[in-house]
CSV table of N, CA, C and O in Angstrom, one decimal:
chain,number,residue,atom,x,y,z
A,1276,MET,N,-8.6,-53.0,29.2
A,1276,MET,CA,-7.7,-53.7,28.1
A,1276,MET,C,-7.3,-52.9,27.0
A,1276,MET,O,-6.3,-52.8,26.7
A,1277,PHE,N,-8.4,-52.3,26.5
A,1277,PHE,CA,-8.1,-51.4,25.3
A,1277,PHE,C,-7.4,-50.2,25.7
A,1277,PHE,O,-6.4,-49.7,24.9
A,1278,ARG,N,-7.5,-49.8,27.0
A,1278,ARG,CA,-6.8,-48.6,27.2
A,1278,ARG,C,-5.2,-48.8,27.5
A,1278,ARG,O,-4.4,-48.1,27.1
A,1279,ASN,N,-4.8,-50.1,27.9
A,1279,ASN,CA,-3.6,-50.7,28.1
A,1279,ASN,C,-2.9,-50.7,26.5
A,1279,ASN,O,-1.8,-50.4,26.4
A,1280,ALA,N,-3.7,-51.1,25.6
A,1280,ALA,CA,-3.2,-51.4,24.4
A,1280,ALA,C,-2.8,-50.0,23.7
A,1280,ALA,O,-1.8,-49.8,23.1
A,1281,LEU,N,-3.5,-48.9,23.8
A,1281,LEU,CA,-3.4,-47.9,23.5
A,1281,LEU,C,-2.3,-47.1,23.8
A,1281,LEU,O,-1.5,-46.6,23.5
A,1282,ALA,N,-2.0,-47.2,25.4
A,1282,ALA,CA,-1.1,-46.7,26.1
A,1282,ALA,C,0.3,-47.3,25.5
A,1282,ALA,O,1.3,-46.6,25.4
A,1283,ARG,N,0.1,-48.5,25.4
A,1283,ARG,CA,1.4,-49.4,24.9
A,1283,ARG,C,1.8,-48.9,23.3
A,1283,ARG,O,3.0,-48.8,23.0
A,1284,LEU,N,0.8,-48.7,22.8
A,1284,LEU,CA,1.0,-48.1,21.4
A,1284,LEU,C,1.7,-46.7,21.1
A,1284,LEU,O,2.7,-46.3,20.5
A,1285,MET,N,1.2,-45.9,22.2
A,1285,MET,CA,1.5,-44.5,22.1
A,1285,MET,C,2.9,-44.1,23.1
A,1285,MET,O,3.6,-43.1,23.0
A,1286,TYR,N,3.3,-45.2,23.5
A,1286,TYR,CA,4.7,-45.1,24.5
A,1286,TYR,C,5.7,-44.8,23.7
A,1286,TYR,O,6.2,-45.4,22.5
A,1287,GLY,N,6.4,-43.5,24.0
A,1287,GLY,CA,7.6,-43.1,23.3
A,1287,GLY,C,7.2,-42.1,22.0
A,1287,GLY,O,8.1,-41.7,21.2
A,1288,ARG,N,6.1,-42.1,21.8
A,1288,ARG,CA,5.6,-41.3,20.6
A,1288,ARG,C,5.2,-40.1,21.1
A,1288,ARG,O,4.8,-39.9,22.2
A,1289,TYR,N,5.1,-39.0,20.1
A,1289,TYR,CA,4.9,-37.9,20.2
A,1289,TYR,C,3.4,-37.5,20.8
A,1289,TYR,O,3.2,-36.9,21.7
A,1290,GLY,N,2.4,-38.0,20.2
A,1290,GLY,CA,1.1,-37.6,20.4
A,1290,GLY,C,0.4,-36.4,19.9
A,1290,GLY,O,1.0,-36.0,19.0
A,1291,GLY,N,-0.5,-35.7,20.7
A,1291,GLY,CA,-1.0,-34.5,20.0
A,1291,GLY,C,-0.7,-33.4,20.7
A,1291,GLY,O,0.0,-33.4,21.7
A,1292,ASP,N,-0.7,-31.9,19.8
A,1292,ASP,CA,-0.3,-30.8,20.5
A,1292,ASP,C,-1.0,-29.9,19.6
A,1292,ASP,O,-2.2,-30.1,19.0
A,1293,GLN,N,-0.7,-28.6,19.9
A,1293,GLN,CA,-1.5,-27.3,19.1
A,1293,GLN,C,-1.5,-27.5,17.6
A,1293,GLN,O,-2.4,-27.2,17.0
A,1294,LEU,N,-0.3,-27.6,17.2
A,1294,LEU,CA,-0.1,-27.8,15.6
A,1294,LEU,C,-1.0,-28.9,15.2
A,1294,LEU,O,-1.6,-28.6,14.0
A,1295,ASN,N,-1.0,-30.0,15.8
A,1295,ASN,CA,-1.9,-31.1,15.4
A,1295,ASN,C,-3.4,-30.8,15.4
A,1295,ASN,O,-4.0,-31.1,14.4
A,1296,LEU,N,-3.9,-30.2,16.2
A,1296,LEU,CA,-5.2,-29.5,16.6
A,1296,LEU,C,-5.4,-28.8,15.3
A,1296,LEU,O,-6.5,-28.7,14.7
A,1297,ALA,N,-4.6,-27.7,14.9
A,1297,ALA,CA,-4.7,-26.7,13.9
A,1297,ALA,C,-4.9,-27.3,12.5
A,1297,ALA,O,-5.6,-27.2,11.7
A,1298,MET,N,-3.8,-28.5,12.4
A,1298,MET,CA,-4.0,-29.3,11.2
A,1298,MET,C,-5.2,-30.1,11.0
A,1298,MET,O,-5.8,-30.4,10.0
A,1299,LEU,N,-5.7,-30.6,12.0
A,1299,LEU,CA,-7.2,-31.4,12.1
A,1299,LEU,C,-8.2,-30.4,11.7
A,1299,LEU,O,-9.0,-30.8,10.9
A,1300,GLY,N,-8.3,-29.2,12.2
A,1300,GLY,CA,-9.1,-28.0,11.8
A,1300,GLY,C,-9.1,-27.9,10.2
A,1300,GLY,O,-10.2,-27.8,9.6
A,1301,ALA,N,-7.9,-27.9,9.8
A,1301,ALA,CA,-7.6,-27.3,8.3
A,1301,ALA,C,-8.1,-28.6,7.6
A,1301,ALA,O,-8.7,-28.6,6.6
A,1302,TYR,N,-8.0,-29.8,8.0
A,1302,TYR,CA,-8.0,-31.0,7.4
A,1302,TYR,C,-9.9,-31.0,7.3
A,1302,TYR,O,-10.6,-31.3,6.3
A,1303,LEU,N,-10.7,-30.8,8.5
A,1303,LEU,CA,-12.0,-30.5,8.3
A,1303,LEU,C,-12.6,-29.7,7.4
A,1303,LEU,O,-13.5,-29.9,6.7
A,1304,VAL,N,-12.0,-28.4,7.4
A,1304,VAL,CA,-12.3,-27.6,6.3
A,1304,VAL,C,-12.2,-28.0,5.0
A,1304,VAL,O,-13.1,-27.9,4.2
A,1305,CYS,N,-11.0,-28.4,4.7
A,1305,CYS,CA,-10.7,-29.0,3.3
A,1305,CYS,C,-11.8,-30.1,2.9
A,1305,CYS,O,-12.3,-30.2,1.8
A,1306,PHE,N,-12.1,-31.1,3.9
A,1306,PHE,CA,-13.0,-32.3,3.5
A,1306,PHE,C,-14.3,-31.6,3.5
A,1306,PHE,O,-14.9,-32.2,2.5
A,1307,LEU,N,-14.7,-30.7,4.3
A,1307,LEU,CA,-16.0,-30.1,4.0
A,1307,LEU,C,-16.2,-29.2,2.6
A,1307,LEU,O,-17.1,-29.4,1.9
A,1308,LEU,N,-15.1,-28.7,2.2
A,1308,LEU,CA,-15.0,-28.1,0.9
A,1308,LEU,C,-15.2,-28.9,-0.2
A,1308,LEU,O,-15.8,-28.8,-1.2
A,1309,PHE,N,-14.6,-30.1,0.1
A,1309,PHE,CA,-14.5,-31.2,-1.0
A,1309,PHE,C,-15.8,-31.7,-1.1
A,1309,PHE,O,-16.3,-32.0,-2.2
A,1310,SER,N,-16.6,-31.7,0.1
A,1310,SER,CA,-18.0,-32.4,0.3
A,1310,SER,C,-19.0,-31.6,-0.7
A,1310,SER,O,-20.0,-32.2,-1.3
A,1311,PHE,N,-18.8,-30.3,-0.6
A,1311,PHE,CA,-19.7,-29.4,-1.5
A,1311,PHE,C,-19.1,-28.9,-2.8
A,1311,PHE,O,-20.2,-29.1,-3.5
A,1312,THR,N,-17.9,-29.0,-3.1
A,1312,THR,CA,-17.7,-28.6,-4.6
A,1312,THR,C,-17.2,-29.8,-5.2
A,1312,THR,O,-17.3,-29.8,-6.3
A,1313,HIS,N,-16.8,-30.9,-4.6
A,1313,HIS,CA,-16.3,-32.3,-5.4
A,1313,HIS,C,-15.1,-31.8,-6.4
A,1313,HIS,O,-14.8,-32.5,-7.2
A,1314,TRP,N,-14.3,-30.8,-5.7
A,1314,TRP,CA,-13.1,-30.5,-6.3
A,1314,TRP,C,-11.9,-31.6,-5.7
A,1314,TRP,O,-11.8,-31.4,-4.6
A,1315,SER,N,-11.2,-32.2,-6.5
A,1315,SER,CA,-10.2,-33.2,-6.0
A,1315,SER,C,-9.2,-32.6,-5.6
A,1315,SER,O,-8.3,-33.1,-4.5
A,1316,VAL,N,-8.7,-31.1,-5.7
A,1316,VAL,CA,-7.9,-30.5,-5.0
A,1316,VAL,C,-8.0,-30.5,-3.3
A,1316,VAL,O,-6.9,-30.6,-2.5
A,1317,PHE,N,-9.2,-30.2,-2.9
A,1317,PHE,CA,-9.5,-30.3,-1.7
A,1317,PHE,C,-9.5,-31.6,-1.0
A,1317,PHE,O,-8.9,-31.8,0.1
A,1318,TYR,N,-9.6,-32.7,-1.8
A,1318,TYR,CA,-9.6,-33.9,-1.3
A,1318,TYR,C,-8.0,-34.5,-0.9
A,1318,TYR,O,-7.8,-35.0,-0.1
A,1319,LEU,N,-7.6,-34.3,-2.1
A,1319,LEU,CA,-5.8,-34.3,-1.9
A,1319,LEU,C,-5.1,-33.5,-0.8
A,1319,LEU,O,-4.4,-34.2,0.2
A,1320,LEU,N,-5.8,-32.4,-0.7
A,1320,LEU,CA,-5.1,-31.5,0.4
A,1320,LEU,C,-5.6,-32.1,1.8
A,1320,LEU,O,-4.7,-32.1,2.8
A,1321,SER,N,-7.0,-32.6,1.9
A,1321,SER,CA,-7.5,-33.1,3.1
A,1321,SER,C,-6.6,-34.5,3.7
A,1321,SER,O,-6.4,-34.8,4.7
A,1322,LEU,N,-6.4,-35.2,2.5
A,1322,LEU,CA,-5.4,-36.4,2.9
A,1322,LEU,C,-4.1,-36.1,3.2
A,1322,LEU,O,-3.6,-36.7,4.1
A,1323,LEU,N,-3.5,-35.1,2.6
A,1323,LEU,CA,-2.2,-34.6,3.0
A,1323,LEU,C,-2.1,-34.3,4.4
A,1323,LEU,O,-1.3,-34.8,5.1
A,1324,LEU,N,-3.2,-33.3,4.8
A,1324,LEU,CA,-3.1,-32.9,6.1
A,1324,LEU,C,-3.4,-33.8,7.2
A,1324,LEU,O,-2.7,-34.0,8.1
A,1325,MET,N,-4.2,-34.9,7.0
A,1325,MET,CA,-4.4,-36.2,7.7
A,1325,MET,C,-3.4,-37.0,7.9
A,1325,MET,O,-2.8,-37.4,8.9
A,1326,GLY,N,-2.4,-37.1,6.8
A,1326,GLY,CA,-1.3,-38.0,7.1
A,1326,GLY,C,-0.3,-37.4,7.7
A,1326,GLY,O,0.5,-38.0,8.4
A,1327,LEU,N,0.0,-36.0,7.5
A,1327,LEU,CA,0.9,-35.2,8.3
A,1327,LEU,C,0.8,-35.4,9.7
A,1327,LEU,O,1.3,-35.4,10.5
A,1328,THR,N,-0.7,-35.3,10.0
A,1328,THR,CA,-1.1,-35.2,11.5
A,1328,THR,C,-0.8,-36.4,12.0
A,1328,THR,O,-0.2,-36.6,13.1
A,1329,LEU,N,-1.0,-37.5,11.4
A,1329,LEU,CA,-0.9,-39.0,11.9
A,1329,LEU,C,0.6,-39.2,12.0
A,1329,LEU,O,1.2,-39.8,12.9
A,1330,PHE,N,1.4,-38.4,11.0
A,1330,PHE,CA,2.9,-38.8,11.1
A,1330,PHE,C,3.3,-38.2,12.2
A,1330,PHE,O,4.2,-38.8,13.2
A,1331,ARG,N,3.1,-37.1,12.4
A,1331,ARG,CA,3.6,-36.0,13.6
A,1331,ARG,C,3.1,-37.1,15.1
A,1331,ARG,O,3.9,-37.2,15.9
A,1332,MET,N,2.1,-37.4,15.2
A,1332,MET,CA,1.3,-38.0,16.0
A,1332,MET,C,2.1,-39.2,16.6
A,1332,MET,O,2.4,-39.5,17.7
A,1333,PHE,N,2.4,-40.0,15.7
A,1333,PHE,CA,3.2,-41.2,15.8
A,1333,PHE,C,4.6,-41.2,15.9
A,1333,PHE,O,5.3,-42.4,15.9
A,1334,SER,N,5.1,-40.0,15.6
A,1334,SER,CA,6.8,-39.9,15.6
A,1334,SER,C,7.4,-40.2,16.8
A,1334,SER,O,7.0,-39.9,18.0
A,1335,ARG,N,8.6,-40.7,16.7
A,1335,ARG,CA,9.4,-40.9,18.0
A,1335,ARG,C,10.4,-39.8,18.1
A,1335,ARG,O,11.3,-39.6,19.0
A,1336,ASN,N,10.7,-38.9,17.0
A,1336,ASN,CA,11.5,-37.6,17.0
A,1336,ASN,C,10.9,-36.7,17.9
A,1336,ASN,O,10.2,-35.5,17.5
A,1337,LEU,N,10.8,-36.8,19.2
A,1337,LEU,CA,10.0,-35.8,20.0
A,1337,LEU,C,10.8,-34.4,20.0
A,1337,LEU,O,10.0,-33.5,20.0
A,1338,SER,N,12.1,-34.2,19.9
A,1338,SER,CA,12.6,-32.9,19.7
A,1338,SER,C,12.1,-32.1,18.6
A,1338,SER,O,11.9,-31.0,18.7
A,1339,LYS,N,12.2,-32.9,17.5
A,1339,LYS,CA,11.9,-32.2,16.3
A,1339,LYS,C,10.4,-31.7,16.2
A,1339,LYS,O,10.1,-30.6,15.9
A,1340,ARG,N,9.4,-32.6,16.7
A,1340,ARG,CA,8.1,-32.4,16.8
A,1340,ARG,C,7.6,-30.9,17.8
A,1340,ARG,O,7.0,-30.1,17.4
A,1341,ARG,N,8.5,-31.0,18.9
A,1341,ARG,CA,8.4,-29.9,19.9
A,1341,ARG,C,8.9,-28.5,19.2
A,1341,ARG,O,8.3,-27.5,19.4
A,1342,GLU,N,10.0,-28.8,18.4
A,1342,GLU,CA,10.6,-27.5,17.7
A,1342,GLU,C,9.5,-27.0,16.7
A,1342,GLU,O,9.1,-25.9,16.7
A,1343,GLU,N,8.8,-28.0,16.1
A,1343,GLU,CA,7.8,-27.6,15.0
A,1343,GLU,C,6.7,-26.7,15.7
A,1343,GLU,O,6.1,-25.9,15.1
A,1344,ASN,N,6.3,-27.4,17.0
A,1344,ASN,CA,5.0,-27.0,17.6
A,1344,ASN,C,5.5,-25.5,18.2
A,1344,ASN,O,4.5,-24.6,18.2
A,1345,TYR,N,6.5,-25.2,18.6
A,1345,TYR,CA,7.2,-24.1,19.1
A,1345,TYR,C,7.1,-23.0,18.1
A,1345,TYR,O,6.6,-22.1,18.4
A,1346,ARG,N,7.6,-23.3,17.0
A,1346,ARG,CA,7.7,-22.2,15.8
A,1346,ARG,C,6.3,-22.0,15.5
A,1346,ARG,O,5.9,-20.8,15.1
A,1347,PHE,N,5.5,-22.7,15.4
A,1347,PHE,CA,3.8,-22.7,15.1
A,1347,PHE,C,3.3,-21.8,16.2
A,1347,PHE,O,2.7,-20.8,15.6
A,1348,LEU,N,3.5,-22.0,17.4
A,1348,LEU,CA,2.9,-21.3,18.4
A,1348,LEU,C,3.5,-19.7,18.5
A,1348,LEU,O,2.8,-18.9,18.8
A,1349,ARG,N,4.7,-19.7,18.3
A,1349,ARG,CA,5.3,-18.3,18.0
A,1349,ARG,C,4.8,-17.5,16.9
A,1349,ARG,O,4.5,-16.3,17.1
A,1350,ARG,N,4.5,-18.1,15.8
A,1350,ARG,CA,3.8,-17.4,14.6
A,1350,ARG,C,2.3,-17.1,14.9
A,1350,ARG,O,1.7,-15.9,14.5
A,1351,VAL,N,1.5,-17.8,15.7
A,1351,VAL,CA,0.1,-17.9,15.9
A,1351,VAL,C,-0.3,-17.0,17.4
A,1351,VAL,O,-1.2,-16.3,17.3
A,1352,ASP,N,0.7,-16.9,18.0
A,1352,ASP,CA,0.4,-16.3,19.4
A,1352,ASP,C,0.0,-14.6,19.3
A,1352,ASP,O,-0.8,-14.5,20.0
A,1353,PRO,N,0.5,-13.8,18.4
A,1353,PRO,CA,-0.1,-12.7,18.4
A,1353,PRO,C,-1.4,-12.6,17.6
A,1353,PRO,O,-2.4,-11.9,18.3
A,1354,VAL,N,-1.8,-13.5,17.0
A,1354,VAL,CA,-3.2,-13.6,16.5
A,1354,VAL,C,-4.3,-14.1,17.8
A,1354,VAL,O,-5.3,-13.6,18.1
A,1355,ILE,N,-3.7,-15.1,18.6
A,1355,ILE,CA,-4.4,-15.5,19.6
A,1355,ILE,C,-4.6,-14.2,20.6
A,1355,ILE,O,-5.6,-14.2,21.2
A,1356,ARG,N,-3.3,-13.7,21.0
A,1356,ARG,CA,-3.5,-12.7,21.7
A,1356,ARG,C,-4.6,-11.5,21.5
A,1356,ARG,O,-5.3,-11.0,22.2
A,1357,TRP,N,-4.4,-11.0,20.0
A,1357,TRP,CA,-5.4,-10.2,19.5
A,1357,TRP,C,-6.8,-10.4,19.8
A,1357,TRP,O,-7.8,-9.9,20.1
A,1358,TYR,N,-7.1,-11.8,19.4
A,1358,TYR,CA,-8.5,-12.3,19.4
A,1358,TYR,C,-9.0,-12.4,21.0
A,1358,TYR,O,-10.1,-12.1,21.1
A,1359,ARG,N,-8.1,-12.9,21.8
A,1359,ARG,CA,-8.6,-12.7,23.4
A,1359,ARG,C,-8.9,-11.2,23.9
A,1359,ARG,O,-9.6,-10.9,24.7
A,1360,LEU,N,-8.1,-10.4,23.4
A,1360,LEU,CA,-8.2,-9.0,23.9
A,1360,LEU,C,-9.5,-8.6,23.2
A,1360,LEU,O,-10.2,-8.0,24.0
A,1361,ARG,N,-10.0,-8.8,22.1
A,1361,ARG,CA,-11.1,-8.4,21.6
A,1361,ARG,C,-12.2,-9.1,21.9
A,1361,ARG,O,-13.4,-8.3,22.4
A,1362,ARG,N,-12.1,-10.2,22.3
A,1362,ARG,CA,-13.4,-11.0,23.1
A,1362,ARG,C,-13.3,-10.4,24.5
A,1362,ARG,O,-14.5,-10.1,24.8
A,1363,ASN,N,-12.5,-10.1,25.2
A,1363,ASN,CA,-12.5,-9.5,26.6
A,1363,ASN,C,-13.1,-8.2,26.4
A,1363,ASN,O,-14.0,-7.7,27.3
A,1364,ILE,N,-12.8,-7.3,25.4
A,1364,ILE,CA,-13.4,-6.0,25.4
A,1364,ILE,C,-15.0,-6.1,25.2
A,1364,ILE,O,-15.7,-5.5,25.6
A,1365,HIS,N,-15.2,-7.0,24.1
A,1365,HIS,CA,-16.6,-7.4,23.9
A,1365,HIS,C,-17.4,-7.6,24.9
A,1365,HIS,O,-18.6,-7.4,25.3
A,1366,ARG,N,-16.9,-8.6,25.8
A,1366,ARG,CA,-17.5,-9.0,27.0
A,1366,ARG,C,-17.7,-8.1,28.3
A,1366,ARG,O,-18.5,-8.1,29.0
A,1367,ASP,N,-16.5,-7.2,28.3
A,1367,ASP,CA,-16.4,-6.3,29.5
A,1367,ASP,C,-17.3,-5.2,29.2
A,1367,ASP,O,-16.9,-4.3,28.4
A,1368,LYS,N,-18.6,-4.9,29.8
A,1368,LYS,CA,-19.5,-3.8,29.5
A,1368,LYS,C,-19.3,-2.8,30.6
A,1368,LYS,O,-19.8,-1.9,30.5
A,1369,GLU,N,-18.5,-2.9,31.5
A,1369,GLU,CA,-18.3,-2.1,32.6
A,1369,GLU,C,-17.1,-1.2,32.4
A,1369,GLU,O,-16.6,-0.1,33.2
A,1370,HIS,N,-16.2,-1.4,31.5
A,1370,HIS,CA,-14.9,-0.6,31.3
A,1370,HIS,C,-14.9,-0.3,29.8
A,1370,HIS,O,-15.3,-0.7,29.1
A,1371,ARG,N,-14.1,0.7,29.7
A,1371,ARG,CA,-13.7,1.2,28.2
A,1371,ARG,C,-12.1,0.9,28.0
A,1371,ARG,O,-11.3,0.9,29.1
A,1372,TYR,N,-11.7,0.4,26.9
A,1372,TYR,CA,-10.2,0.5,26.7
A,1372,TYR,C,-9.6,1.2,25.6
A,1372,TYR,O,-10.3,1.7,24.6
A,1373,PHE,N,-8.6,1.9,26.0
A,1373,PHE,CA,-7.8,2.9,25.1
A,1373,PHE,C,-6.3,2.0,25.1
A,1373,PHE,O,-6.0,1.6,25.7
A,1374,LYS,N,-5.8,2.8,23.7
A,1374,LYS,CA,-4.4,2.6,23.8
A,1374,LYS,C,-3.5,3.6,23.9
A,1374,LYS,O,-3.9,4.7,23.6
A,1375,CYS,N,-2.5,3.5,24.6
A,1375,CYS,CA,-1.6,4.8,25.2
A,1375,CYS,C,-1.0,5.3,23.9
A,1375,CYS,O,-0.5,4.6,22.9
A,1376,PRO,N,-1.0,6.8,23.4
A,1376,PRO,CA,-0.6,7.0,22.4
A,1376,PRO,C,0.9,7.2,22.2
A,1376,PRO,O,1.5,7.3,21.2
A,1377,ASN,N,1.4,7.0,23.5
A,1377,ASN,CA,3.0,7.1,23.6
A,1377,ASN,C,3.7,5.7,23.4
A,1377,ASN,O,4.5,5.5,22.6
A,1378,CYS,N,3.3,4.7,24.1
A,1378,CYS,CA,3.8,3.3,24.0
A,1378,CYS,C,2.9,2.2,23.4
A,1378,CYS,O,3.2,0.9,23.1
A,1379,GLY,N,1.4,2.6,23.2
A,1379,GLY,CA,0.7,1.4,22.5
A,1379,GLY,C,0.1,0.4,23.7
A,1379,GLY,O,-0.5,-0.5,23.4
A,1380,GLN,N,0.2,0.6,24.8
A,1380,GLN,CA,0.0,-0.2,25.8
A,1380,GLN,C,-1.6,0.0,25.9
A,1380,GLN,O,-2.1,1.0,26.0
A,1381,GLN,N,-2.4,-1.3,26.2
A,1381,GLN,CA,-3.7,-1.2,26.5
A,1381,GLN,C,-4.1,-0.9,27.8
A,1381,GLN,O,-3.6,-1.4,28.8
A,1382,LEU,N,-5.0,0.0,28.1
A,1382,LEU,CA,-5.5,0.6,29.3
A,1382,LEU,C,-7.0,0.4,29.4
A,1382,LEU,O,-7.7,0.7,28.4
A,1383,ARG,N,-7.3,0.2,30.7
A,1383,ARG,CA,-8.8,-0.4,31.0
A,1383,ARG,C,-9.2,0.9,32.0
A,1383,ARG,O,-8.4,1.1,32.9
A,1384,VAL,N,-10.3,1.6,31.8
A,1384,VAL,CA,-11.0,2.5,32.8
A,1384,VAL,C,-12.4,2.4,32.8
A,1384,VAL,O,-12.9,1.8,31.8
A,1385,PRO,N,-12.9,2.7,33.7
A,1385,PRO,CA,-14.6,2.5,34.3
A,1385,PRO,C,-15.4,3.2,33.3
A,1385,PRO,O,-14.9,4.4,32.9
A,1386,ARG,N,-16.2,2.8,32.8
A,1386,ARG,CA,-17.2,3.4,31.9
A,1386,ARG,C,-18.0,4.7,32.8
A,1386,ARG,O,-18.3,4.4,34.0
A,1387,GLY,N,-18.6,5.6,32.0
A,1387,GLY,CA,-19.7,6.6,32.5
A,1387,GLY,C,-18.9,7.5,33.5
A,1387,GLY,O,-19.7,8.2,34.4
A,1388,LYS,N,-17.7,7.9,33.7
A,1388,LYS,CA,-17.1,8.7,34.5
A,1388,LYS,C,-17.0,10.1,33.7
A,1388,LYS,O,-16.3,11.0,34.3
A,1389,GLY,N,-17.3,10.2,32.5
A,1389,GLY,CA,-17.1,11.6,31.7
A,1389,GLY,C,-15.6,11.6,31.2
A,1389,GLY,O,-15.0,10.7,30.9
A,1390,LEU,N,-15.3,13.0,31.0
A,1390,LEU,CA,-14.0,13.2,30.4
A,1390,LEU,C,-12.9,13.0,31.8
A,1390,LEU,O,-13.1,13.5,32.8
A,1391,ILE,N,-11.9,11.9,31.6
A,1391,ILE,CA,-11.1,11.6,32.6
A,1391,ILE,C,-9.5,11.7,32.0
A,1391,ILE,O,-9.6,11.7,30.9
A,1392,THR,N,-8.8,11.9,33.0
A,1392,THR,CA,-7.2,11.8,32.5
A,1392,THR,C,-6.8,10.4,32.7
A,1392,THR,O,-6.6,10.1,34.0
A,1393,VAL,N,-6.3,9.7,31.7
A,1393,VAL,CA,-5.7,8.6,31.8
A,1393,VAL,C,-4.1,8.6,31.9
A,1393,VAL,O,-3.6,9.3,31.0
A,1394,THR,N,-3.8,7.8,32.6
A,1394,THR,CA,-2.4,8.0,33.0
A,1394,THR,C,-1.5,6.5,32.8
A,1394,THR,O,-2.1,5.4,33.4
A,1395,CYS,N,-0.8,6.3,31.6
A,1395,CYS,CA,-0.3,4.7,31.4
A,1395,CYS,C,0.7,4.6,32.5
A,1395,CYS,O,1.5,5.3,32.9
A,1396,ARG,N,0.4,3.2,32.8
A,1396,ARG,CA,1.4,2.5,34.0
A,1396,ARG,C,2.7,2.0,33.3
A,1396,ARG,O,3.6,2.3,34.1
A,1397,SER,N,2.7,1.9,32.1
A,1397,SER,CA,4.2,1.6,31.6
A,1397,SER,C,5.1,2.8,31.2
A,1397,SER,O,6.4,2.7,31.6
A,1398,CYS,N,4.5,3.7,30.5
A,1398,CYS,CA,5.6,4.7,30.3
A,1398,CYS,C,5.1,6.1,31.1
A,1398,CYS,O,6.0,7.2,31.1
A,1399,GLY,N,4.1,6.4,31.8
A,1399,GLY,CA,3.7,7.5,32.6
A,1399,GLY,C,3.3,8.7,31.7
A,1399,GLY,O,2.9,9.7,32.3
A,1400,ALA,N,2.9,8.5,30.6
A,1400,ALA,CA,2.0,9.3,29.7
A,1400,ALA,C,0.7,9.4,30.1
A,1400,ALA,O,0.0,8.7,30.5
A,1401,SER,N,0.3,10.7,30.2
A,1401,SER,CA,-1.4,11.3,30.2
A,1401,SER,C,-2.0,11.9,29.3
A,1401,SER,O,-1.3,12.6,28.5
A,1402,PHE,N,-3.2,11.5,29.2
A,1402,PHE,CA,-4.0,12.0,28.1
A,1402,PHE,C,-5.6,12.0,28.4
A,1402,PHE,O,-5.8,11.2,29.4
A,1403,GLN,N,-6.3,12.6,28.2
A,1403,GLN,CA,-7.8,12.7,28.3
A,1403,GLN,C,-8.6,11.9,27.4
A,1403,GLN,O,-8.4,12.1,26.1
A,1404,GLU,N,-9.5,11.2,27.8
A,1404,GLU,CA,-10.5,10.5,27.2
A,1404,GLU,C,-11.7,10.7,27.8
A,1404,GLU,O,-11.9,10.8,28.9
A,1405,LYS,N,-12.8,10.3,27.0
A,1405,LYS,CA,-14.3,10.3,27.5
A,1405,LYS,C,-14.5,8.8,27.8
A,1405,LYS,O,-14.2,8.0,26.9
A,1406,SER,N,-14.9,8.5,29.1
A,1406,SER,CA,-15.2,7.1,29.5
A,1406,SER,C,-16.5,6.8,29.2
A,1406,SER,O,-17.0,5.9,29.4
């Protein structure tokens, strides 16, 4: 019964997306900062973020909310890709990663092979590195 009521309430509304999740995270950080410091600025900022998140979630202007989320993802995407690459490099103990000096492409070679010649797949440049 409750599930049907919630589905009826959200029918035709935008719901959640990545921007809403980021704003909820910022809300939690601001609220925790307010809890520790008791500065009213953090409390007001947390209320503003929660209100904006709820506004976006219950909005019926779907195209506008999608455009906002698209712009947010376009700005955050380089940071996310950098973080994922660093995480993969840290987890991968069997390979070494190099940047091509010509085009900047990330290259992966096996560890422990000594001095090897690495050839970039995208630009064809060759350089020597210790694996």
